[in-house]
PDB file of C-alpha atoms in Angstrom:
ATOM      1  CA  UNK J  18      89.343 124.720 278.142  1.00 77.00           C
ATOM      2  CA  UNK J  19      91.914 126.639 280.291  1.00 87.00           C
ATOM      3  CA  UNK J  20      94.026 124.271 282.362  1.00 92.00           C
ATOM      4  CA  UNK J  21      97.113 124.904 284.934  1.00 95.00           C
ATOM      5  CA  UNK J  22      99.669 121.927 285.896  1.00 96.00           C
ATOM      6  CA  UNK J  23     103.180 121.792 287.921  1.00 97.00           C
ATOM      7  CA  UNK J  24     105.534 121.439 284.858  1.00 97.00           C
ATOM      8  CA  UNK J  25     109.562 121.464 284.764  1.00 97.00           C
ATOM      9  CA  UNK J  26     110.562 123.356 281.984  1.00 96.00           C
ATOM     10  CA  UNK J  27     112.795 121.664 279.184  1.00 96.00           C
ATOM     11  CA  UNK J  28     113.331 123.089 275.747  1.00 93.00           C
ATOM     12  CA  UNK J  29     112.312 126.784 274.238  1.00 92.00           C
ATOM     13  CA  UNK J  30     112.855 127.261 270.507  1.00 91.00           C
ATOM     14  CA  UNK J  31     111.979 130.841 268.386  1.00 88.00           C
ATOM     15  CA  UNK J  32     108.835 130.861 266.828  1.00 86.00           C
ATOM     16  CA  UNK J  33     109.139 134.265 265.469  1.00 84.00           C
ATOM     17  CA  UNK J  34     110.701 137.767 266.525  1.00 83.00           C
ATOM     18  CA  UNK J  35     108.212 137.274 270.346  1.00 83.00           C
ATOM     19  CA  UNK J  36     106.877 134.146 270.130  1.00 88.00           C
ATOM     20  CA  UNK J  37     108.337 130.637 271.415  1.00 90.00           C
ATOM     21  CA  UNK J  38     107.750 126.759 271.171  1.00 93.00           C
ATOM     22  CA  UNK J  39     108.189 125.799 274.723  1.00 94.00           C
ATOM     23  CA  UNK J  40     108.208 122.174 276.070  1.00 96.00           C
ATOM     24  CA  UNK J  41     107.829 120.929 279.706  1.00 97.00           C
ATOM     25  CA  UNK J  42     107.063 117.835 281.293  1.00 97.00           C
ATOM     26  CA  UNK J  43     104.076 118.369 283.450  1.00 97.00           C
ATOM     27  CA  UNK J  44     102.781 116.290 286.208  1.00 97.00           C
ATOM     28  CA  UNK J  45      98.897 115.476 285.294  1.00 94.00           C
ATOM     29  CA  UNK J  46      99.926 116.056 281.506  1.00 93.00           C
ATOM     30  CA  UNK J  47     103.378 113.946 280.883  1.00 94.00           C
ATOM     31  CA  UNK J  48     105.248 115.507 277.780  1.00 95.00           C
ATOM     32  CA  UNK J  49     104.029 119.018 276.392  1.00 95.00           C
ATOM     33  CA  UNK J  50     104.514 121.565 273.317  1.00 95.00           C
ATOM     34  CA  UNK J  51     103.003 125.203 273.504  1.00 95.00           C
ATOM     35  CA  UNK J  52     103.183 128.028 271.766  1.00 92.00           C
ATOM     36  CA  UNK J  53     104.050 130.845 273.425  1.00 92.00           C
ATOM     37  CA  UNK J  54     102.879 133.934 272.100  1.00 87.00           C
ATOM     38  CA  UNK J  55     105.139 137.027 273.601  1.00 83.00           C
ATOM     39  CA  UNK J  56     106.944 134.396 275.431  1.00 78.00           C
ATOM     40  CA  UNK J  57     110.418 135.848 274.509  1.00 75.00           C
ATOM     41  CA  UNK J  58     109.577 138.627 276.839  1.00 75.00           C
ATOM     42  CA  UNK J  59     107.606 136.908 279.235  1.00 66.00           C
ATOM     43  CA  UNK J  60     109.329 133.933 279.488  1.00 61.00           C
ATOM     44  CA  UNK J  61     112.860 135.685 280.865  1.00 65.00           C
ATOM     45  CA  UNK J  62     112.409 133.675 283.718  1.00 74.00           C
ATOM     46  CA  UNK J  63     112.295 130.423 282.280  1.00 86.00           C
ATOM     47  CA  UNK J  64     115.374 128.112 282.414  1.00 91.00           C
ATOM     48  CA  UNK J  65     116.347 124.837 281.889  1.00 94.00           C
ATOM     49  CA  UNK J  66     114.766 122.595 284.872  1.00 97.00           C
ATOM     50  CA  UNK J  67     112.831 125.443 286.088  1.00 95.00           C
ATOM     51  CA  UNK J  68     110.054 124.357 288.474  1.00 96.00           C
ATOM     52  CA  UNK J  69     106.665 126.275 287.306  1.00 95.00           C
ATOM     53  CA  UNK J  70     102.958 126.446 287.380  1.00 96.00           C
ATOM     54  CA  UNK J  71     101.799 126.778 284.208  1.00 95.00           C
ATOM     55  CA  UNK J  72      98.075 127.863 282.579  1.00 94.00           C
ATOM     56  CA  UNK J  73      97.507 127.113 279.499  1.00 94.00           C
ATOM     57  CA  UNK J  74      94.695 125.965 276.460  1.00 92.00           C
ATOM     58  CA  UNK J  75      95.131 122.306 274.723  1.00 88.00           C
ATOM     59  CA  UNK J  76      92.626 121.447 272.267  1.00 84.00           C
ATOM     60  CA  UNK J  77      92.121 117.175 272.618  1.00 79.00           C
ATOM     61  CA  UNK J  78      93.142 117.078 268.377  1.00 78.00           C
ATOM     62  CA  UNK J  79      96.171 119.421 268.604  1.00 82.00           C
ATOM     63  CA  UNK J  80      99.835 118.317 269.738  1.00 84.00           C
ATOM     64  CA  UNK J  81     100.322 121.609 270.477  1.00 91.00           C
ATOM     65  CA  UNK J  82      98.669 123.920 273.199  1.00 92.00           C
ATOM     66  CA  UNK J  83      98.492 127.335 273.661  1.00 94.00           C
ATOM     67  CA  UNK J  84     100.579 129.048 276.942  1.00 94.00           C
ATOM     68  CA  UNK J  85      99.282 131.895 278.592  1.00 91.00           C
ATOM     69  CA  UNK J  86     101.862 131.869 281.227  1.00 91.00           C
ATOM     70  CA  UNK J  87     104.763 130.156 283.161  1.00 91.00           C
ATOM     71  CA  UNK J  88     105.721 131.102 286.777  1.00 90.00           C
ATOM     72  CA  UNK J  89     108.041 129.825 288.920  1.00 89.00           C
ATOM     73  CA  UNK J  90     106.277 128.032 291.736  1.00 92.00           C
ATOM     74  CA  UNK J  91     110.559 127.257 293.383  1.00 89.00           C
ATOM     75  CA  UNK J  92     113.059 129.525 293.637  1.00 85.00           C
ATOM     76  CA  UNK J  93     116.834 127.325 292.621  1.00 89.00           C
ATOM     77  CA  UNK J  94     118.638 130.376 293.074  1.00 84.00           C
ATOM     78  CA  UNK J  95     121.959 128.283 293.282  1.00 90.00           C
ATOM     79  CA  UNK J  96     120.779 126.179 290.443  1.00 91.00           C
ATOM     80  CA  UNK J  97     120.431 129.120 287.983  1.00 88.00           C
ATOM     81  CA  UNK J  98     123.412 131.098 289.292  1.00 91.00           C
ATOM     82  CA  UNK J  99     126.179 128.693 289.871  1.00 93.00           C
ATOM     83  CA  UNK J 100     127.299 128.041 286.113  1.00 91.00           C
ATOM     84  CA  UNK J 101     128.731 124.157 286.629  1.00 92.00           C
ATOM     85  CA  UNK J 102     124.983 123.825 287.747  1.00 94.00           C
ATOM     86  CA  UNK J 103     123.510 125.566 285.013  1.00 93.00           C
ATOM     87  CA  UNK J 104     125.646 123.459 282.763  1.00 92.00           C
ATOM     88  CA  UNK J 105     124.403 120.310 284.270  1.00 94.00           C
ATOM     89  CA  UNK J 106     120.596 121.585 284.314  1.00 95.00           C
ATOM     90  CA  UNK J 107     121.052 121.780 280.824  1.00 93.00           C
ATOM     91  CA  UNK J 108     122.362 118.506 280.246  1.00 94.00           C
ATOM     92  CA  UNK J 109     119.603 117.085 282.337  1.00 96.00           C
ATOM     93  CA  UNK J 110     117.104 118.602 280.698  1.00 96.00           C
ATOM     94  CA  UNK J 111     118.324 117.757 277.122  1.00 94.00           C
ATOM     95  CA  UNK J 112     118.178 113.903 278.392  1.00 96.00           C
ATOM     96  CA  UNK J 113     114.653 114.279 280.056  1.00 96.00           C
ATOM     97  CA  UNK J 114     113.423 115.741 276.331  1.00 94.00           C
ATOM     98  CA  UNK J 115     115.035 112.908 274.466  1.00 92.00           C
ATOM     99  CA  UNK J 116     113.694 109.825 276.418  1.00 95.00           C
ATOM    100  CA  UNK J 117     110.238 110.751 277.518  1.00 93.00           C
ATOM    101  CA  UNK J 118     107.980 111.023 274.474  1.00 84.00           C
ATOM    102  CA  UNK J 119     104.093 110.543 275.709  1.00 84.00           C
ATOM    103  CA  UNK J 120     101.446 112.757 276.750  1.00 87.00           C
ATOM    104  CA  UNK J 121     100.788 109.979 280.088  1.00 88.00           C
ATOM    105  CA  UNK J 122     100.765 111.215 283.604  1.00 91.00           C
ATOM    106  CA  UNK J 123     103.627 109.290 285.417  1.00 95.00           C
ATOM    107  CA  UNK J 124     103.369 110.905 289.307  1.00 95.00           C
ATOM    108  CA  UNK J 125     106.293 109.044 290.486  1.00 96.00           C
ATOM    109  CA  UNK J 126     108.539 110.124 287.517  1.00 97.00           C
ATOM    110  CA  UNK J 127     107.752 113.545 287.966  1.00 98.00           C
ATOM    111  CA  UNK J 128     108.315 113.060 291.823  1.00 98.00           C
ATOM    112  CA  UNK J 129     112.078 112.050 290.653  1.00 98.00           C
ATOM    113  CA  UNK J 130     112.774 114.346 288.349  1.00 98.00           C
ATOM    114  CA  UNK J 131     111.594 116.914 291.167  1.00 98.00           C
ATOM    115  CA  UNK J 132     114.022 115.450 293.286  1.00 97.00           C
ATOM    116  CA  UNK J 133     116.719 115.641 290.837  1.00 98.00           C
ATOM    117  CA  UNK J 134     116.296 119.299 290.653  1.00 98.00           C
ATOM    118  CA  UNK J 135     116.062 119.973 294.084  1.00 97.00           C
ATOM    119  CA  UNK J 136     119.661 117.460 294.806  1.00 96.00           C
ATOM    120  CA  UNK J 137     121.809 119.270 291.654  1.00 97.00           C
ATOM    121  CA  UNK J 138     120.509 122.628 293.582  1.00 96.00           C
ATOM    122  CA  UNK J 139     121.839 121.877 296.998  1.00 95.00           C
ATOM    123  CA  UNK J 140     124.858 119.590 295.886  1.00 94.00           C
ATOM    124  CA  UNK J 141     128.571 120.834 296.642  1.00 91.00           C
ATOM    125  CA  UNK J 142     130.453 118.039 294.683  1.00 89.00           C
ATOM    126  CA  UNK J 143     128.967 117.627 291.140  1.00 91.00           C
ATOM    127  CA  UNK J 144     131.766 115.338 289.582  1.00 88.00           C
ATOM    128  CA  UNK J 145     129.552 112.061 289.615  1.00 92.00           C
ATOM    129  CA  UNK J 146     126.278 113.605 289.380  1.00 94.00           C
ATOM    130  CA  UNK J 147     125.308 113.530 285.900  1.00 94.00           C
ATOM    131  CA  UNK J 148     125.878 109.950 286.480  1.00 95.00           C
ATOM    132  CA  UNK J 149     123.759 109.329 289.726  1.00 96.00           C
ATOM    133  CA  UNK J 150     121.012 110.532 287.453  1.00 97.00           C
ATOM    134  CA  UNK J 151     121.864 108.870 284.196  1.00 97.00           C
ATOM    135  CA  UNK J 152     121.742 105.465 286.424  1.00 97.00           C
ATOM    136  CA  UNK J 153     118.506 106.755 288.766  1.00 97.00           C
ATOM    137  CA  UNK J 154     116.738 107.996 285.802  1.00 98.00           C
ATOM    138  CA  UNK J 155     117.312 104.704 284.143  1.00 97.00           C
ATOM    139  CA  UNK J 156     115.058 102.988 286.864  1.00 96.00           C
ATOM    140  CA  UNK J 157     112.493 105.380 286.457  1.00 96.00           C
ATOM    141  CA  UNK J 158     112.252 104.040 282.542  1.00 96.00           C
ATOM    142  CA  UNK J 159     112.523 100.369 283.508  1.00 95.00           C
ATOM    143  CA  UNK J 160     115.671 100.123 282.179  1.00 96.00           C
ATOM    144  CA  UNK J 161     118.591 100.011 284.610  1.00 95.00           C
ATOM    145  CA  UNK J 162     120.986  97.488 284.758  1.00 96.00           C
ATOM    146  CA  UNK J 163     120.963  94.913 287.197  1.00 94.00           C
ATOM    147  CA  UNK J 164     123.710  93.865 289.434  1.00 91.00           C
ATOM    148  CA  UNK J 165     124.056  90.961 291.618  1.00 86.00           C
ATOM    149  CA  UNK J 166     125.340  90.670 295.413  1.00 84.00           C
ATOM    150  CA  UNK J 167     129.111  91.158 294.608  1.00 87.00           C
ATOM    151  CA  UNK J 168     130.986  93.943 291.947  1.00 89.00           C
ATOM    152  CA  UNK J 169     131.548  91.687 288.373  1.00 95.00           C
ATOM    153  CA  UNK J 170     134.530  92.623 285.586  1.00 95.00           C
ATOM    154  CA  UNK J 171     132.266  93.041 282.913  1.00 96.00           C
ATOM    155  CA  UNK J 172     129.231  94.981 282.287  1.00 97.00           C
ATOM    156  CA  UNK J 173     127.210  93.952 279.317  1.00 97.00           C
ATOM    157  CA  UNK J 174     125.653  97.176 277.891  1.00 97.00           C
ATOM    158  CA  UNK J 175     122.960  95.295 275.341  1.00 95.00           C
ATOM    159  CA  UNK J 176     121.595  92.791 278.163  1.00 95.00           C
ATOM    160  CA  UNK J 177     122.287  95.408 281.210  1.00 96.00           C
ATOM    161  CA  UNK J 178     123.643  93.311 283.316  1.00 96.00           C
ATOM    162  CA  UNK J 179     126.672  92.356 285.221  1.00 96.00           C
ATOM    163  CA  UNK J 180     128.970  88.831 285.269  1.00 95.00           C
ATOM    164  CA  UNK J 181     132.701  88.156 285.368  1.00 94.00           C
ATOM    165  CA  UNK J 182     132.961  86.446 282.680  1.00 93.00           C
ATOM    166  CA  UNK J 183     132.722  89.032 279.082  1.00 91.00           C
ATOM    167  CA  UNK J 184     130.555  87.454 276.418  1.00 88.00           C
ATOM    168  CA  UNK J 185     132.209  87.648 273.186  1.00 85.00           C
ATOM    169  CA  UNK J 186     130.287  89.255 270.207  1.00 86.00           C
ATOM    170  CA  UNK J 187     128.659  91.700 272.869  1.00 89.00           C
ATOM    171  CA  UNK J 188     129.243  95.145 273.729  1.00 93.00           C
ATOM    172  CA  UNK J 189     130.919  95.261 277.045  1.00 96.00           C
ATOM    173  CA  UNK J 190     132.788  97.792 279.042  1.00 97.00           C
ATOM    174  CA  UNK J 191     135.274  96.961 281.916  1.00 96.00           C
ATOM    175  CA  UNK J 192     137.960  99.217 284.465  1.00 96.00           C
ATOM    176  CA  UNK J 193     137.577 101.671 287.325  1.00 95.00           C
ATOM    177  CA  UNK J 194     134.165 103.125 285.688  1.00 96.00           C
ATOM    178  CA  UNK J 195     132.410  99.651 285.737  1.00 96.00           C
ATOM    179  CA  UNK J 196     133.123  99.496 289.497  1.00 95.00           C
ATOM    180  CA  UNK J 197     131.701 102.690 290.278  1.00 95.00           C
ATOM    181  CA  UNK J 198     128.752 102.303 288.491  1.00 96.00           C
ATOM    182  CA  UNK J 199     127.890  98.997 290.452  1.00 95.00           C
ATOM    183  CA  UNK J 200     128.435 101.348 293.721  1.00 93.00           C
ATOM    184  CA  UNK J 201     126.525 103.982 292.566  1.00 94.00           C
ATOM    185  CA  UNK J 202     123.752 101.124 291.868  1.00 94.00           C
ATOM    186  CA  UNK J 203     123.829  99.718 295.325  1.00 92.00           C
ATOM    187  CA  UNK J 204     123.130 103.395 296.865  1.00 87.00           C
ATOM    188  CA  UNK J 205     127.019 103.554 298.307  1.00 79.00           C
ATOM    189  CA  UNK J 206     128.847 107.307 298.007  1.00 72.00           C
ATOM    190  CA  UNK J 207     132.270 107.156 297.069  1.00 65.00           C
ATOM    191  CA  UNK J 208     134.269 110.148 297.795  1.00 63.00           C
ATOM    192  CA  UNK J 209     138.046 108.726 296.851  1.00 73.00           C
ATOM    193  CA  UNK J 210     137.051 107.665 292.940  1.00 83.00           C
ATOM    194  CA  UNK J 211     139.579 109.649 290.846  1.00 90.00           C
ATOM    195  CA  UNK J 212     138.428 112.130 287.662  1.00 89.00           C
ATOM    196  CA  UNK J 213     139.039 109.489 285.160  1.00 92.00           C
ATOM    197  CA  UNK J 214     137.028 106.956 286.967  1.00 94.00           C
ATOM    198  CA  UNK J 215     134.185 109.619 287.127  1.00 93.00           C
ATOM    199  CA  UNK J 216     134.674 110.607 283.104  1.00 92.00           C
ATOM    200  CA  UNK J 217     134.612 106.502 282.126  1.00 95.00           C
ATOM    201  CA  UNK J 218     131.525 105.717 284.501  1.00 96.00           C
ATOM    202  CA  UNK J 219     129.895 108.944 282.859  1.00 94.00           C
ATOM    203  CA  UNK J 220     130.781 107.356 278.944  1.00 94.00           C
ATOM    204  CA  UNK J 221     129.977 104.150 280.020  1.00 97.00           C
ATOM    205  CA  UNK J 222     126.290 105.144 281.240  1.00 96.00           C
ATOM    206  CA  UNK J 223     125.899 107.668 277.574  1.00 95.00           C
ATOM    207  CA  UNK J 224     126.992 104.635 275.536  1.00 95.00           C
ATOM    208  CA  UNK J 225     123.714 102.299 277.470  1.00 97.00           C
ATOM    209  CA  UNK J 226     121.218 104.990 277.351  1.00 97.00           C
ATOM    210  CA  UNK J 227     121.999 105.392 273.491  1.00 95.00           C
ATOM    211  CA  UNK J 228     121.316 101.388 273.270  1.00 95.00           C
ATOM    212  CA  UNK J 229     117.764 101.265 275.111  1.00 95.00           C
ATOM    213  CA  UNK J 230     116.675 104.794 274.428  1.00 94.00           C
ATOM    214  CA  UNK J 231     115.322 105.157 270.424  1.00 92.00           C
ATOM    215  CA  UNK J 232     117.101 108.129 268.942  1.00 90.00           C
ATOM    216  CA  UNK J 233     118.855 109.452 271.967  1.00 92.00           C
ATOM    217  CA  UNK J 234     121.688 112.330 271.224  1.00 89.00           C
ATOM    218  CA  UNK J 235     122.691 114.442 273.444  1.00 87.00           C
ATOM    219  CA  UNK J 236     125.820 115.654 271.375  1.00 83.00           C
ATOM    220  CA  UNK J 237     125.116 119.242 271.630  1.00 77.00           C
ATOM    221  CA  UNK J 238     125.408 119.416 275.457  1.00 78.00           C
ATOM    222  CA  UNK J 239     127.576 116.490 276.292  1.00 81.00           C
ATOM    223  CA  UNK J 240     130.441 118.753 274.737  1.00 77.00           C
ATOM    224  CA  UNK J 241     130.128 121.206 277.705  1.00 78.00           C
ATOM    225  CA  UNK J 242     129.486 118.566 279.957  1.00 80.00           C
ATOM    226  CA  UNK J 243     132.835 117.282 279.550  1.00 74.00           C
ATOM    227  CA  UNK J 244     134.773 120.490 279.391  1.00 75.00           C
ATOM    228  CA  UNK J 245     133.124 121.584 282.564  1.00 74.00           C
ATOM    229  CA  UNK J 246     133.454 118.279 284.576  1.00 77.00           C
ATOM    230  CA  UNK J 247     136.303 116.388 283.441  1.00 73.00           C
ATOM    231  CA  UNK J 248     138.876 119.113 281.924  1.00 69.00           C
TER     232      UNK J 248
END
């Protein structure tokens, strides 16, 4: 049956010399695969967080559907064309394809992630940003850390939490990062935290999603991340 859904575009792989394997997150669908037949020429458009309507045929037995086509239903013309965006879309989406792995309709995520998109778009300082969403996107998956009513020393990674007082035999991080992160957490903007405060917050918030997320890696794009960012 032919179907059409909102969908933020994620991942495109070759399939052969005009096909693709494309993967969004849609918002009545969750997680998707299709095949793209002649996608490689009519899926120019089609970039990393790109906001589309898609159409498409999924059989209930089959993982993978079958795309008939992809169009933009938002114009990010900053998002595409500014490259310390583009670098950060692509980031974002390479996180967003490692955590979520279900077919289940989450509005409220997708609402987020929509948000996301449209914030990296219109931002003008992008030095903590990868780390607004690491920490916002955490809540989305029930797993952000919790802080309590004043900033702690330590944060414990495993157990998410906060305390000043460092359990030993646990995996804790400390410094300049830890403090941000508890600001970030408490919705407060911080203007006057230096590059190296930025970088450790960044680390610190990689090193907990690759704790409570099965599998996560985002080697291949964290490299550019840093030498667009931090360098």
């Amino acid at each position: 049956m032919k179907q059409s859904d909102n969908a933020i575009f994620l991942h495109r792989i070759n399939y052969s010399e005009t096909s693709l394997i494309a993967t969004f997150y849609t918002q009545a669908h969750g997680l998707q695969k299709f095949m793209f037949q002649g996608g490689k020429k009519k899926g120019t458009s089609l970039f990393p967080l790109s906001l589309c309507e898609i159409t498409f045929y999924k059989r209930p037995d089959s993982e993978l559907g079958k795309l008939t086509e992809a169009r933009p239903s938002e114009m990010l013309i900053e998002l595409f064309s500014n490259p310390m965006k583009a670098t950060l879309a692509f980031f974002m989406a390479d996180v967003i394809k490692q955590c979520l792995q279900t077919d289940q309709s989450d509005p409220q995520l997708f609402q987020f992630l929509t948000r996301s998109i449209h914030a990296l778009d219109g931002a003008e300082d992008l030095s903590s940003f990868s780390t607004e969403f690491l920490i916002g996107f955490s809540e989305q998956l029930g797993v952000e850390p919790q802080i309590q009513d004043k900033n702690c020393a330590y944060f414990h990674l495993q157990d998410g939490d906060f305390s000043d007082f460092e359990r030993l035999g646990e995996l804790v991080a400390t410094g300049s990062g830890v403090e941000f992160i508890q600001t970030i957490l408490r919705g407060a903007k911080s203007i006057s935290e230096s590059k190296q405060t930025k970088k450790e917050a960044f680390e610190i918030m990689l090193n907990y999603f690759k704790l409570h997320i099965p599998r996560f890696n985002v080697d291949q794009s964290l490299a550019i991340i840093h030498d667009v960012l931090y360098n």
